[in-house]
């Protein structure tokens, strides 16, 4: 029947294959013998874990993507070789590592949502460069904002994510929350008469009203242009914006229905967008047991620097960092990744009744497989790093938490105490008297790759020089203020100046509102310090 229908992509999932994959593997072999041209994905090889719904969906996603990704990777490799490239081809996956073409063809589903992972990796790098172990990444582009969290120098990893609702992908992925808040997000009045922002977007076509390419609805971009926060010449003059069209759209769609002036209405549009982004940050921080006042905000993407300071004030975050080139920060992240594989094995039972030697033996098996994969990808033993985690839960729960575990005597007891601490942080309670159940063993295999050499910090010079121009900019309660506009390329390292100010550069614009101070550090990052939040929790 499959041959008759011309089936070329098949996913196989047997309900108990996570425990005994023999029958499922044999089915894959039979299918490959009968349909040699077909791509067959077996769930036990893709994700040997319990819960067949999640496992089957991951296997189906892998099967669907296999022919598309395989063809793309082959064409890319050929074109690079024909163009004279003789280096290695690595592709970023959603877990924050890179894969060789050989492994990509085996696990193509790992490439899903990999683009936003690059921004998270870059946010972590910029935060550490600036001395922050805790940071929130705010990547605001044209249609959406991607938010990630760095705690203790590490990005949060999740196994509960999906590209399309109801179809989970269970491979470990950098936790990134995406909301419909971008430069092109549409402002509108809902049926109850309330102002809304997104998730609908004007997109590249027809685009915001100010683009003068057919768009008639006001966007966040239009609100920024109307308030003179964003100039009318973008990308060094390559793109001209029409402020009159922005004002007309805001007046017709927002100001008149709500009985507001154009500037007041435009400011309200941005307030709603900022509130949406702040709410998303709360979900990824406070909901996880983290206090955003202990973090810095890394604002990047084409529009992140326009909104970063206002979002930070909403959350009482004292410092905002805008990378040196915010519009291409995600691309920077692709240069910072290592080769990485994530392996797992089910291991259920009460921790008090588990022999640590048995856990050690299972991890040793996983480590042999991980080392084999890394060697096949040309990673030397000196550059291979294996990181163990154990997933545990209180007996009777179904949701588990993963914590690091070492090797040797006492490692399990230490992991149990770490589990209690993490459970209290994330869920606000711990139950030391409740039996702890082991659920799964996890192993990350990292192959360190050479990193680009970044320039050292330059000598600081505190004089910012004269602004390139000035213009009136609207700042909410402060109203219209005569604001200096600086050319980012001419600001020396160490330049410090108070807000309000606008910093223009080729790929973005940074807004420095009143009651803040901006400085350029030795790596070219812009740091905005909010005066009344300088002491964080004490303010």
Short mmCIF file of C-alpha atoms in Angstrom, two decimals:
data_model
loop_
_atom_site.label_atom_id
_atom_site.label_comp_id
_atom_site.label_asym_id
_atom_site.label_seq_id
_atom_site.Cartn_x
_atom_site.Cartn_y
_atom_site.Cartn_z
CA UNK A 1 0.00 0.00 0.00
CA UNK A 2 2.81 2.44 0.87
CA UNK A 3 4.59 1.66 -2.41
CA UNK A 4 1.34 2.03 -4.35
CA UNK A 5 0.75 5.46 -2.83
CA UNK A 6 4.29 6.58 -3.58
CA UNK A 7 5.12 7.19 0.07
CA UNK A 8 8.63 8.57 0.52
CA UNK A 9 8.60 9.72 4.17
CA UNK A 10 7.70 7.40 7.07
CA UNK A 11 7.76 7.73 10.87
CA UNK A 12 7.57 4.60 13.04
CA UNK A 13 6.56 4.66 16.71
CA UNK A 14 5.73 1.65 18.89
CA UNK A 15 4.29 2.43 22.30
CA UNK A 16 7.01 0.77 24.41
CA UNK A 17 10.00 1.18 22.10
CA UNK A 18 11.70 3.51 24.59
CA UNK A 19 12.21 0.44 26.80
CA UNK A 20 12.78 -2.19 24.08
CA UNK A 21 13.43 -0.80 20.59
CA UNK A 22 14.02 -4.15 18.87
CA UNK A 23 10.62 -4.44 17.16
CA UNK A 24 10.59 -0.82 16.05
CA UNK A 25 14.12 -1.07 14.62
CA UNK A 26 13.14 -4.26 12.77
CA UNK A 27 10.12 -2.46 11.29
CA UNK A 28 12.42 0.32 10.07
CA UNK A 29 14.71 -2.26 8.44
CA UNK A 30 11.76 -3.93 6.68
CA UNK A 31 10.50 -0.59 5.38
CA UNK A 32 13.95 0.33 4.10
CA UNK A 33 14.27 -3.03 2.34
CA UNK A 34 10.87 -2.66 0.67
CA UNK A 35 11.09 1.10 0.00
CA UNK A 36 14.79 1.89 -0.45
CA UNK A 37 14.06 5.43 -1.66
CA UNK A 38 11.98 6.31 1.41
CA UNK A 39 13.19 8.23 4.46
CA UNK A 40 12.29 6.27 7.61
CA UNK A 41 12.53 7.75 11.12
CA UNK A 42 12.19 5.41 14.10
CA UNK A 43 11.13 7.07 17.34
CA UNK A 44 13.45 4.90 19.47
CA UNK A 45 16.45 6.20 17.54
CA UNK A 46 15.25 9.80 17.44
CA UNK A 47 14.07 10.11 21.05
CA UNK A 48 14.18 7.00 23.31
CA UNK A 49 11.84 8.43 25.95
CA UNK A 50 8.49 7.56 27.51
CA UNK A 51 5.25 9.39 26.55
CA UNK A 52 4.55 8.13 23.05
CA UNK A 53 2.62 11.24 21.97
CA UNK A 54 5.64 13.52 22.40
CA UNK A 55 8.01 10.90 21.01
CA UNK A 56 5.82 10.21 17.98
CA UNK A 57 5.37 13.92 17.19
CA UNK A 58 9.13 14.44 17.37
CA UNK A 59 9.69 11.44 15.07
CA UNK A 60 7.05 12.72 12.61
CA UNK A 61 8.63 16.18 12.56
CA UNK A 62 12.01 14.57 11.93
CA UNK A 63 10.60 12.48 9.08
CA UNK A 64 8.84 15.44 7.44
CA UNK A 65 11.96 17.60 7.54
CA UNK A 66 14.43 14.92 6.46
CA UNK A 67 14.03 15.15 2.64
CA UNK A 68 13.83 18.96 2.70
CA UNK A 69 16.85 19.45 4.94
CA UNK A 70 18.94 16.75 3.24
CA UNK A 71 18.47 18.38 -0.16
CA UNK A 72 19.22 21.82 1.23
CA UNK A 73 22.39 20.71 3.02
CA UNK A 74 23.68 18.89 -0.07
CA UNK A 75 23.09 21.96 -2.27
CA UNK A 76 24.66 24.27 0.28
CA UNK A 77 27.77 22.09 0.63
CA UNK A 78 28.14 21.85 -3.16
CA UNK A 79 27.77 25.58 -3.73
CA UNK A 80 30.23 26.41 -0.95
CA UNK A 81 32.79 24.01 -2.39
CA UNK A 82 32.27 25.37 -5.91
CA UNK A 83 32.74 28.88 -4.51
CA UNK A 84 36.13 27.99 -3.11
CA UNK A 85 35.22 27.33 0.54
CA UNK A 86 37.39 24.55 1.97
CA UNK A 87 36.48 24.75 5.65
CA UNK A 88 33.95 22.80 7.68
CA UNK A 89 30.20 23.26 7.22
CA UNK A 90 28.38 23.42 10.55
CA UNK A 91 24.69 24.15 11.08
CA UNK A 92 23.25 25.64 14.26
CA UNK A 93 20.56 23.66 16.07
CA UNK A 94 17.95 24.80 18.58
CA UNK A 95 19.86 23.38 21.54
CA UNK A 96 22.55 26.02 21.14
CA UNK A 97 25.17 23.90 19.41
CA UNK A 98 26.18 23.07 15.87
CA UNK A 99 25.95 19.87 13.86
CA UNK A 100 27.84 18.51 10.89
CA UNK A 101 25.86 17.73 7.70
CA UNK A 102 26.07 14.02 8.55
CA UNK A 103 24.26 14.49 11.87
CA UNK A 104 21.84 17.05 10.43
CA UNK A 105 20.60 14.45 7.94
CA UNK A 106 20.00 12.06 10.84
CA UNK A 107 18.32 14.58 13.14
CA UNK A 108 16.96 17.39 10.93
CA UNK A 109 14.25 18.28 13.48
CA UNK A 110 16.97 19.78 15.63
CA UNK A 111 17.22 22.68 13.18
CA UNK A 112 13.68 23.83 13.97
CA UNK A 113 13.74 27.24 15.71
CA UNK A 114 17.54 27.36 15.47
CA UNK A 115 17.59 30.98 14.28
CA UNK A 116 16.28 32.40 17.54
CA UNK A 117 18.80 30.28 19.45
CA UNK A 118 21.60 32.24 17.77
CA UNK A 119 20.31 35.48 19.29
CA UNK A 120 20.20 33.90 22.74
CA UNK A 121 23.80 32.69 22.40
CA UNK A 122 24.91 36.19 21.40
CA UNK A 123 22.99 37.75 24.31
CA UNK A 124 24.84 35.45 26.70
CA UNK A 125 28.19 36.41 25.16
CA UNK A 126 27.50 40.16 25.34
CA UNK A 127 26.30 39.88 28.93
CA UNK A 128 29.44 38.03 30.02
CA UNK A 129 31.62 40.46 28.07
CA UNK A 130 30.05 43.25 30.13
CA UNK A 131 30.41 41.40 33.44
CA UNK A 132 26.80 40.24 33.89
CA UNK A 133 26.18 36.62 34.85
CA UNK A 134 22.42 37.26 34.87
CA UNK A 135 20.77 38.80 31.81
CA UNK A 136 17.55 38.90 29.82
CA UNK A 137 17.91 38.94 26.03
CA UNK A 138 15.36 41.08 24.16
CA UNK A 139 15.60 40.48 20.40
CA UNK A 140 13.02 42.69 18.70
CA UNK A 141 12.76 42.42 14.93
CA UNK A 142 10.15 43.26 12.33
CA UNK A 143 7.34 40.88 13.30
CA UNK A 144 8.20 39.46 16.71
CA UNK A 145 10.28 39.74 19.87
CA UNK A 146 12.30 36.77 21.15
CA UNK A 147 13.12 36.74 24.85
CA UNK A 148 15.64 34.51 26.61
CA UNK A 149 17.14 34.32 30.09
CA UNK A 150 20.74 33.82 31.20
CA UNK A 151 21.18 32.81 34.86
CA UNK A 152 24.57 32.22 36.43
CA UNK A 153 26.17 32.52 33.01
CA UNK A 154 24.03 29.75 31.49
CA UNK A 155 21.04 29.84 29.16
CA UNK A 156 17.88 28.07 30.27
CA UNK A 157 17.15 24.85 28.39
CA UNK A 158 13.67 23.45 27.89
CA UNK A 159 12.23 20.24 26.47
CA UNK A 160 8.70 21.60 26.26
CA UNK A 161 8.44 23.57 23.02
CA UNK A 162 6.66 23.42 19.71
CA UNK A 163 6.79 25.13 16.34
CA UNK A 164 3.06 24.51 15.86
CA UNK A 165 0.63 24.22 18.77
CA UNK A 166 -0.20 20.64 19.69
CA UNK A 167 2.87 19.16 17.99
CA UNK A 168 5.63 19.03 20.62
CA UNK A 169 9.30 18.62 19.79
CA UNK A 170 11.09 17.13 22.76
CA UNK A 171 14.75 17.64 21.92
CA UNK A 172 16.44 20.04 24.37
CA UNK A 173 16.23 23.62 23.13
CA UNK A 174 17.31 27.00 24.42
CA UNK A 175 14.23 28.42 26.11
CA UNK A 176 13.10 31.41 24.05
CA UNK A 177 9.68 33.03 24.37
CA UNK A 178 8.38 34.63 21.18
CA UNK A 179 5.56 37.18 21.09
CA UNK A 180 4.01 39.18 18.26
CA UNK A 181 5.68 42.49 19.05
CA UNK A 182 7.92 43.83 16.31
CA UNK A 183 8.51 46.99 14.36
CA UNK A 184 5.77 46.01 11.94
CA UNK A 185 3.19 44.92 14.55
CA UNK A 186 -0.15 46.59 13.87
CA UNK A 187 -1.88 48.86 16.39
CA UNK A 188 -5.67 48.57 16.36
CA UNK A 189 -8.82 49.08 18.41
CA UNK A 190 -10.55 45.84 19.39
CA UNK A 191 -14.32 45.28 19.46
CA UNK A 192 -14.42 46.40 23.11
CA UNK A 193 -12.83 49.73 22.21
CA UNK A 194 -9.41 48.95 23.75
CA UNK A 195 -6.05 49.68 22.16
CA UNK A 196 -4.18 46.54 21.07
CA UNK A 197 -0.75 45.94 19.58
CA UNK A 198 -0.09 42.87 17.40
CA UNK A 199 0.21 40.00 16.92
CA UNK A 200 -0.82 40.91 13.36
CA UNK A 201 2.00 42.45 11.38
CA UNK A 202 2.29 44.63 8.30
CA UNK A 203 5.21 42.46 7.22
CA UNK A 204 7.67 43.55 4.56
CA UNK A 205 4.79 44.05 2.13
CA UNK A 206 2.89 46.29 2.34
CA UNK A 207 4.92 47.32 5.40
CA UNK A 208 4.38 50.23 7.80
CA UNK A 209 2.50 53.28 6.54
CA UNK A 210 5.68 55.37 6.57
CA UNK A 211 7.29 53.06 3.99
CA UNK A 212 4.85 54.45 1.40
CA UNK A 213 4.54 51.02 -0.22
CA UNK A 214 0.82 50.45 0.30
CA UNK A 215 0.54 49.96 4.05
CA UNK A 216 -2.26 52.01 5.61
CA UNK A 217 -2.39 50.68 9.18
CA UNK A 218 -0.21 52.15 11.97
CA UNK A 219 2.64 50.02 13.32
CA UNK A 220 5.20 50.35 16.09
CA UNK A 221 7.57 51.68 13.45
CA UNK A 222 5.05 54.39 12.58
CA UNK A 223 4.64 55.33 16.25
CA UNK A 224 8.41 55.70 16.63
CA UNK A 225 8.60 57.81 13.47
CA UNK A 226 5.66 59.98 14.56
CA UNK A 227 7.38 60.74 17.86
CA UNK A 228 10.73 61.45 16.14
CA UNK A 229 12.33 58.61 18.08
CA UNK A 230 13.19 57.07 14.73
CA UNK A 231 14.58 59.30 12.00
CA UNK A 232 13.22 59.36 8.47
CA UNK A 233 16.46 58.05 6.90
CA UNK A 234 17.32 54.43 7.64
CA UNK A 235 20.35 52.31 6.74
CA UNK A 236 22.50 55.33 6.06
CA UNK A 237 19.87 56.95 3.84
CA UNK A 238 19.13 53.82 1.78
CA UNK A 239 15.54 53.84 3.04
CA UNK A 240 13.46 57.01 3.39
CA UNK A 241 10.39 57.16 5.63
CA UNK A 242 7.39 59.46 5.32
CA UNK A 243 6.48 60.83 8.75
CA UNK A 244 3.29 62.45 7.45
CA UNK A 245 1.91 59.03 6.47
CA UNK A 246 2.66 57.69 9.97
CA UNK A 247 0.82 60.59 11.59
CA UNK A 248 -2.16 60.18 9.26
CA UNK A 249 -2.48 56.46 9.97
CA UNK A 250 -2.20 56.93 13.74
CA UNK A 251 -4.74 59.76 13.68
CA UNK A 252 -7.28 57.83 11.62
CA UNK A 253 -7.00 54.43 13.34
CA UNK A 254 -6.08 55.33 16.95
CA UNK A 255 -6.26 59.02 17.84
CA UNK A 256 -9.72 59.90 16.49
CA UNK A 257 -11.54 56.79 17.85
CA UNK A 258 -9.98 57.31 21.29
CA UNK A 259 -10.23 61.13 21.32
CA UNK A 260 -6.46 61.65 21.61
CA UNK A 261 -3.81 63.85 20.01
CA UNK A 262 -1.53 62.14 17.49
CA UNK A 263 1.54 62.21 19.77
CA UNK A 264 -0.45 60.94 22.73
CA UNK A 265 -1.90 58.14 20.61
CA UNK A 266 1.51 57.16 19.19
CA UNK A 267 2.95 57.07 22.69
CA UNK A 268 0.07 54.86 23.81
CA UNK A 269 0.82 52.44 20.96
CA UNK A 270 4.40 52.08 22.20
CA UNK A 271 3.27 51.74 25.81
CA UNK A 272 1.10 48.76 24.86
CA UNK A 273 3.97 47.18 22.91
CA UNK A 274 6.35 47.71 25.84
CA UNK A 275 3.82 46.26 28.29
CA UNK A 276 3.45 43.16 26.10
CA UNK A 277 7.22 42.65 26.06
CA UNK A 278 7.51 43.26 29.81
CA UNK A 279 4.79 40.67 30.45
CA UNK A 280 6.72 38.14 28.37
CA UNK A 281 9.88 38.86 30.39
CA UNK A 282 7.90 38.29 33.58
CA UNK A 283 6.79 34.90 32.29
CA UNK A 284 10.33 33.78 31.56
CA UNK A 285 11.81 35.23 34.76
CA UNK A 286 9.39 35.70 37.67
CA UNK A 287 7.36 32.67 36.66
CA UNK A 288 10.59 30.63 36.80
CA UNK A 289 11.56 32.01 40.20
CA UNK A 290 13.98 34.72 39.01
CA UNK A 291 13.84 38.39 40.04
CA UNK A 292 14.38 40.61 36.96
CA UNK A 293 15.89 43.29 39.20
CA UNK A 294 18.94 41.02 39.50
CA UNK A 295 19.44 41.02 35.72
CA UNK A 296 20.70 43.27 32.95
CA UNK A 297 18.64 43.67 29.78
CA UNK A 298 20.44 42.97 26.49
CA UNK A 299 18.41 44.82 23.83
CA UNK A 300 19.17 43.98 20.20
CA UNK A 301 17.61 43.24 16.85
CA UNK A 302 16.62 46.02 14.49
CA UNK A 303 14.10 47.51 16.96
CA UNK A 304 15.23 46.31 20.40
CA UNK A 305 17.32 49.40 21.17
CA UNK A 306 14.29 51.65 20.51
CA UNK A 307 12.32 50.03 23.32
CA UNK A 308 14.92 48.58 25.70
CA UNK A 309 15.05 51.37 28.29
CA UNK A 310 11.25 51.62 28.65
CA UNK A 311 10.89 47.84 29.03
CA UNK A 312 13.67 47.85 31.63
CA UNK A 313 11.96 50.61 33.63
CA UNK A 314 8.69 48.68 33.56
CA UNK A 315 10.53 45.71 35.14
CA UNK A 316 12.84 47.72 37.46
CA UNK A 317 15.91 46.42 35.60
CA UNK A 318 18.69 48.92 36.34
CA UNK A 319 20.95 48.47 33.28
CA UNK A 320 20.33 48.05 29.55
CA UNK A 321 23.10 46.91 27.21
CA UNK A 322 22.81 47.53 23.48
CA UNK A 323 25.43 45.49 21.55
CA UNK A 324 27.80 47.29 19.21
CA UNK A 325 25.86 46.14 16.14
CA UNK A 326 22.38 45.23 17.43
CA UNK A 327 20.84 44.53 14.03
CA UNK A 328 23.25 41.67 13.31
CA UNK A 329 23.74 40.36 16.85
CA UNK A 330 21.98 37.07 16.07
CA UNK A 331 24.42 36.47 13.22
CA UNK A 332 27.23 36.97 15.74
CA UNK A 333 25.72 34.14 17.79
CA UNK A 334 26.31 31.70 14.94
CA UNK A 335 30.06 32.33 15.26
CA UNK A 336 30.08 31.42 18.96
CA UNK A 337 28.53 27.95 19.01
CA UNK A 338 30.18 24.62 19.68
CA UNK A 339 29.29 21.21 18.28
CA UNK A 340 26.71 19.72 20.64
CA UNK A 341 24.70 16.53 20.95
CA UNK A 342 22.08 15.74 23.59
CA UNK A 343 21.52 12.12 24.60
CA UNK A 344 19.06 10.66 27.08
CA UNK A 345 17.96 7.39 28.67
CA UNK A 346 14.91 6.57 30.75
CA UNK A 347 15.71 5.55 34.33
CA UNK A 348 12.73 5.38 36.65
CA UNK A 349 12.77 4.50 40.32
CA UNK A 350 13.01 5.99 43.80
CA UNK A 351 16.34 7.67 44.43
CA UNK A 352 16.57 6.09 47.91
CA UNK A 353 16.37 2.61 46.37
CA UNK A 354 18.72 3.22 43.45
CA UNK A 355 22.26 1.90 43.37
CA UNK A 356 24.54 4.81 42.32
CA UNK A 357 26.71 2.27 40.50
CA UNK A 358 23.79 1.51 38.18
CA UNK A 359 23.42 5.20 37.32
CA UNK A 360 27.15 5.40 36.70
CA UNK A 361 26.98 2.41 34.34
CA UNK A 362 24.12 3.96 32.34
CA UNK A 363 25.95 7.27 32.05
CA UNK A 364 29.07 5.42 30.90
CA UNK A 365 27.05 3.88 28.07
CA UNK A 366 25.73 7.28 27.03
CA UNK A 367 29.22 8.76 27.19
CA UNK A 368 30.61 6.07 24.87
CA UNK A 369 27.92 6.94 22.30
CA UNK A 370 28.56 10.67 22.77
CA UNK A 371 32.33 10.30 22.39
CA UNK A 372 31.81 8.22 19.25
CA UNK A 373 29.64 10.93 17.71
CA UNK A 374 32.15 13.65 18.50
CA UNK A 375 35.07 11.65 17.09
CA UNK A 376 33.09 11.03 13.87
CA UNK A 377 32.75 14.80 13.59
CA UNK A 378 36.47 15.37 13.98
CA UNK A 379 36.45 16.57 17.59
CA UNK A 380 39.58 15.63 19.50
CA UNK A 381 39.33 14.23 23.02
CA UNK A 382 40.96 17.40 24.37
CA UNK A 383 38.11 19.50 22.98
CA UNK A 384 35.29 17.17 24.09
CA UNK A 385 33.25 18.07 27.18
CA UNK A 386 30.58 15.73 28.57
CA UNK A 387 28.01 17.22 30.95
CA UNK A 388 25.68 15.00 33.00
CA UNK A 389 22.20 15.86 34.28
CA UNK A 390 19.57 13.83 36.07
CA UNK A 391 15.86 14.49 35.83
CA UNK A 392 13.93 14.01 39.08
CA UNK A 393 10.55 14.69 40.64
CA UNK A 394 8.72 14.15 43.89
CA UNK A 395 6.95 10.78 43.97
CA UNK A 396 3.44 11.23 42.61
CA UNK A 397 4.35 14.15 40.32
CA UNK A 398 4.50 13.85 36.55
CA UNK A 399 6.54 17.00 35.82
CA UNK A 400 10.27 16.68 36.44
CA UNK A 401 13.26 19.00 36.91
CA UNK A 402 16.76 18.40 35.56
CA UNK A 403 19.80 19.17 37.72
CA UNK A 404 23.54 18.57 37.23
CA UNK A 405 25.05 15.40 38.63
CA UNK A 406 28.70 14.51 39.00
CA UNK A 407 30.38 11.15 39.11
CA UNK A 408 31.65 9.13 41.98
CA UNK A 409 30.65 8.62 45.58
CA UNK A 410 28.01 10.99 46.94
CA UNK A 411 27.04 12.46 43.56
CA UNK A 412 23.45 11.21 43.79
CA UNK A 413 22.95 12.68 47.29
CA UNK A 414 24.29 16.02 46.07
CA UNK A 415 21.96 15.94 43.07
CA UNK A 416 18.96 15.25 45.33
CA UNK A 417 19.75 18.30 47.48
CA UNK A 418 20.18 20.40 44.33
CA UNK A 419 16.78 19.17 43.14
CA UNK A 420 15.13 20.34 46.39
CA UNK A 421 16.75 23.78 45.98
CA UNK A 422 15.74 24.13 42.33
CA UNK A 423 12.20 22.97 43.05
CA UNK A 424 11.88 25.65 45.73
CA UNK A 425 13.23 28.34 43.40
CA UNK A 426 10.95 27.44 40.51
CA UNK A 427 7.78 26.43 42.37
CA UNK A 428 8.23 28.26 45.72
CA UNK A 429 8.19 25.11 47.88
CA UNK A 430 10.23 22.03 48.70
CA UNK A 431 9.28 18.75 50.36
CA UNK A 432 12.38 17.25 51.93
CA UNK A 433 10.33 14.48 53.54
CA UNK A 434 8.75 13.42 50.25
CA UNK A 435 10.46 10.57 48.34
CA UNK A 436 12.33 11.74 45.24
CA UNK A 437 11.91 9.72 42.07
CA UNK A 438 14.48 9.53 39.28
CA UNK A 439 12.93 9.93 35.85
CA UNK A 440 15.66 10.27 33.23
CA UNK A 441 19.40 10.54 32.62
CA UNK A 442 20.63 13.29 30.31
CA UNK A 443 24.01 13.87 28.72
CA UNK A 444 25.26 16.83 26.71
CA UNK A 445 28.29 16.21 24.52
CA UNK A 446 30.06 19.42 23.55
CA UNK A 447 32.89 19.67 21.05
CA UNK A 448 34.71 22.96 21.51
CA UNK A 449 35.30 24.80 18.23
CA UNK A 450 37.62 27.75 17.52
CA UNK A 451 36.02 31.10 18.30
CA UNK A 452 36.53 34.34 16.40
CA UNK A 453 39.10 36.65 17.93
CA UNK A 454 37.34 39.75 19.25
CA UNK A 455 39.18 43.01 19.63
CA UNK A 456 40.24 43.86 23.17
CA UNK A 457 38.62 46.75 24.95
CA UNK A 458 39.88 50.08 23.62
CA UNK A 459 41.15 52.99 25.67
CA UNK A 460 38.29 55.01 27.12
CA UNK A 461 37.73 58.65 26.26
CA UNK A 462 35.01 60.37 28.30
CA UNK A 463 34.27 63.13 25.77
CA UNK A 464 31.26 62.26 23.57
CA UNK A 465 31.85 65.17 21.18
CA UNK A 466 29.15 67.26 19.60
CA UNK A 467 25.89 65.67 18.44
CA UNK A 468 25.35 65.30 14.72
CA UNK A 469 22.04 67.18 15.01
CA UNK A 470 19.11 67.81 17.31
CA UNK A 471 15.38 67.23 16.96
CA UNK A 472 12.28 67.34 19.11
CA UNK A 473 11.41 63.89 20.46
CA UNK A 474 8.31 62.95 22.43
CA UNK A 475 8.94 61.23 25.78
CA UNK A 476 5.52 60.64 27.33
CA UNK A 477 5.07 62.61 30.55
CA UNK A 478 8.07 64.78 29.71
CA UNK A 479 6.44 65.80 26.40
CA UNK A 480 8.46 67.10 23.46
CA UNK A 481 12.13 67.62 24.34
CA UNK A 482 14.92 69.09 22.23
CA UNK A 483 17.12 66.00 21.93
CA UNK A 484 20.70 65.57 20.69
CA UNK A 485 21.17 62.97 17.96
CA UNK A 486 24.54 61.22 17.89
CA UNK A 487 26.18 59.32 15.05
CA UNK A 488 27.17 55.99 16.61
CA UNK A 489 30.23 55.63 14.36
CA UNK A 490 31.67 58.84 15.77
CA UNK A 491 31.16 58.14 19.47
CA UNK A 492 34.48 57.18 21.12
CA UNK A 493 34.79 54.41 23.67
CA UNK A 494 34.16 55.85 27.10
CA UNK A 495 31.77 58.54 25.88
CA UNK A 496 29.23 59.26 28.62
CA UNK A 497 26.20 61.54 28.37
CA UNK A 498 22.81 61.96 30.02
CA UNK A 499 19.46 61.29 28.43
CA UNK A 500 17.49 62.26 26.57
CA UNK A 501 19.49 61.33 23.49
CA UNK A 502 19.15 59.43 20.23
CA UNK A 503 22.01 57.30 18.92
CA UNK A 504 21.72 56.47 15.24
CA UNK A 505 23.69 53.80 13.44
CA UNK A 506 23.44 51.84 10.23
CA UNK A 507 21.44 48.89 11.55
CA UNK A 508 19.40 50.38 14.42
CA UNK A 509 18.53 53.39 16.55
CA UNK A 510 18.98 53.58 20.31
CA UNK A 511 16.65 55.71 22.43
CA UNK A 512 18.17 57.06 25.65
CA UNK A 513 15.19 58.52 27.55
CA UNK A 514 15.26 61.11 30.35
CA UNK A 515 16.45 60.00 33.80
CA UNK A 516 19.12 57.76 32.30
CA UNK A 517 22.80 57.96 31.46
CA UNK A 518 24.40 56.32 28.43
CA UNK A 519 28.01 55.25 28.08
CA UNK A 520 30.03 53.48 25.39
CA UNK A 521 32.19 50.71 26.81
CA UNK A 522 35.51 49.49 25.47
CA UNK A 523 33.87 46.85 23.25
CA UNK A 524 31.52 49.34 21.60
CA UNK A 525 28.40 48.33 23.54
CA UNK A 526 26.00 51.05 24.67
CA UNK A 527 25.13 50.82 28.35
CA UNK A 528 22.08 52.70 29.58
CA UNK A 529 21.83 53.16 33.36
CA UNK A 530 18.42 54.05 34.76
CA UNK A 531 19.04 56.61 37.49
CA UNK A 532 16.26 55.67 39.89
CA UNK A 533 17.01 51.93 39.52
CA UNK A 534 20.76 52.02 40.10
CA UNK A 535 20.39 50.12 43.39
CA UNK A 536 18.02 47.54 41.87
CA UNK A 537 16.02 45.89 44.67
CA UNK A 538 16.44 48.83 47.05
CA UNK A 539 14.70 51.28 44.69
#
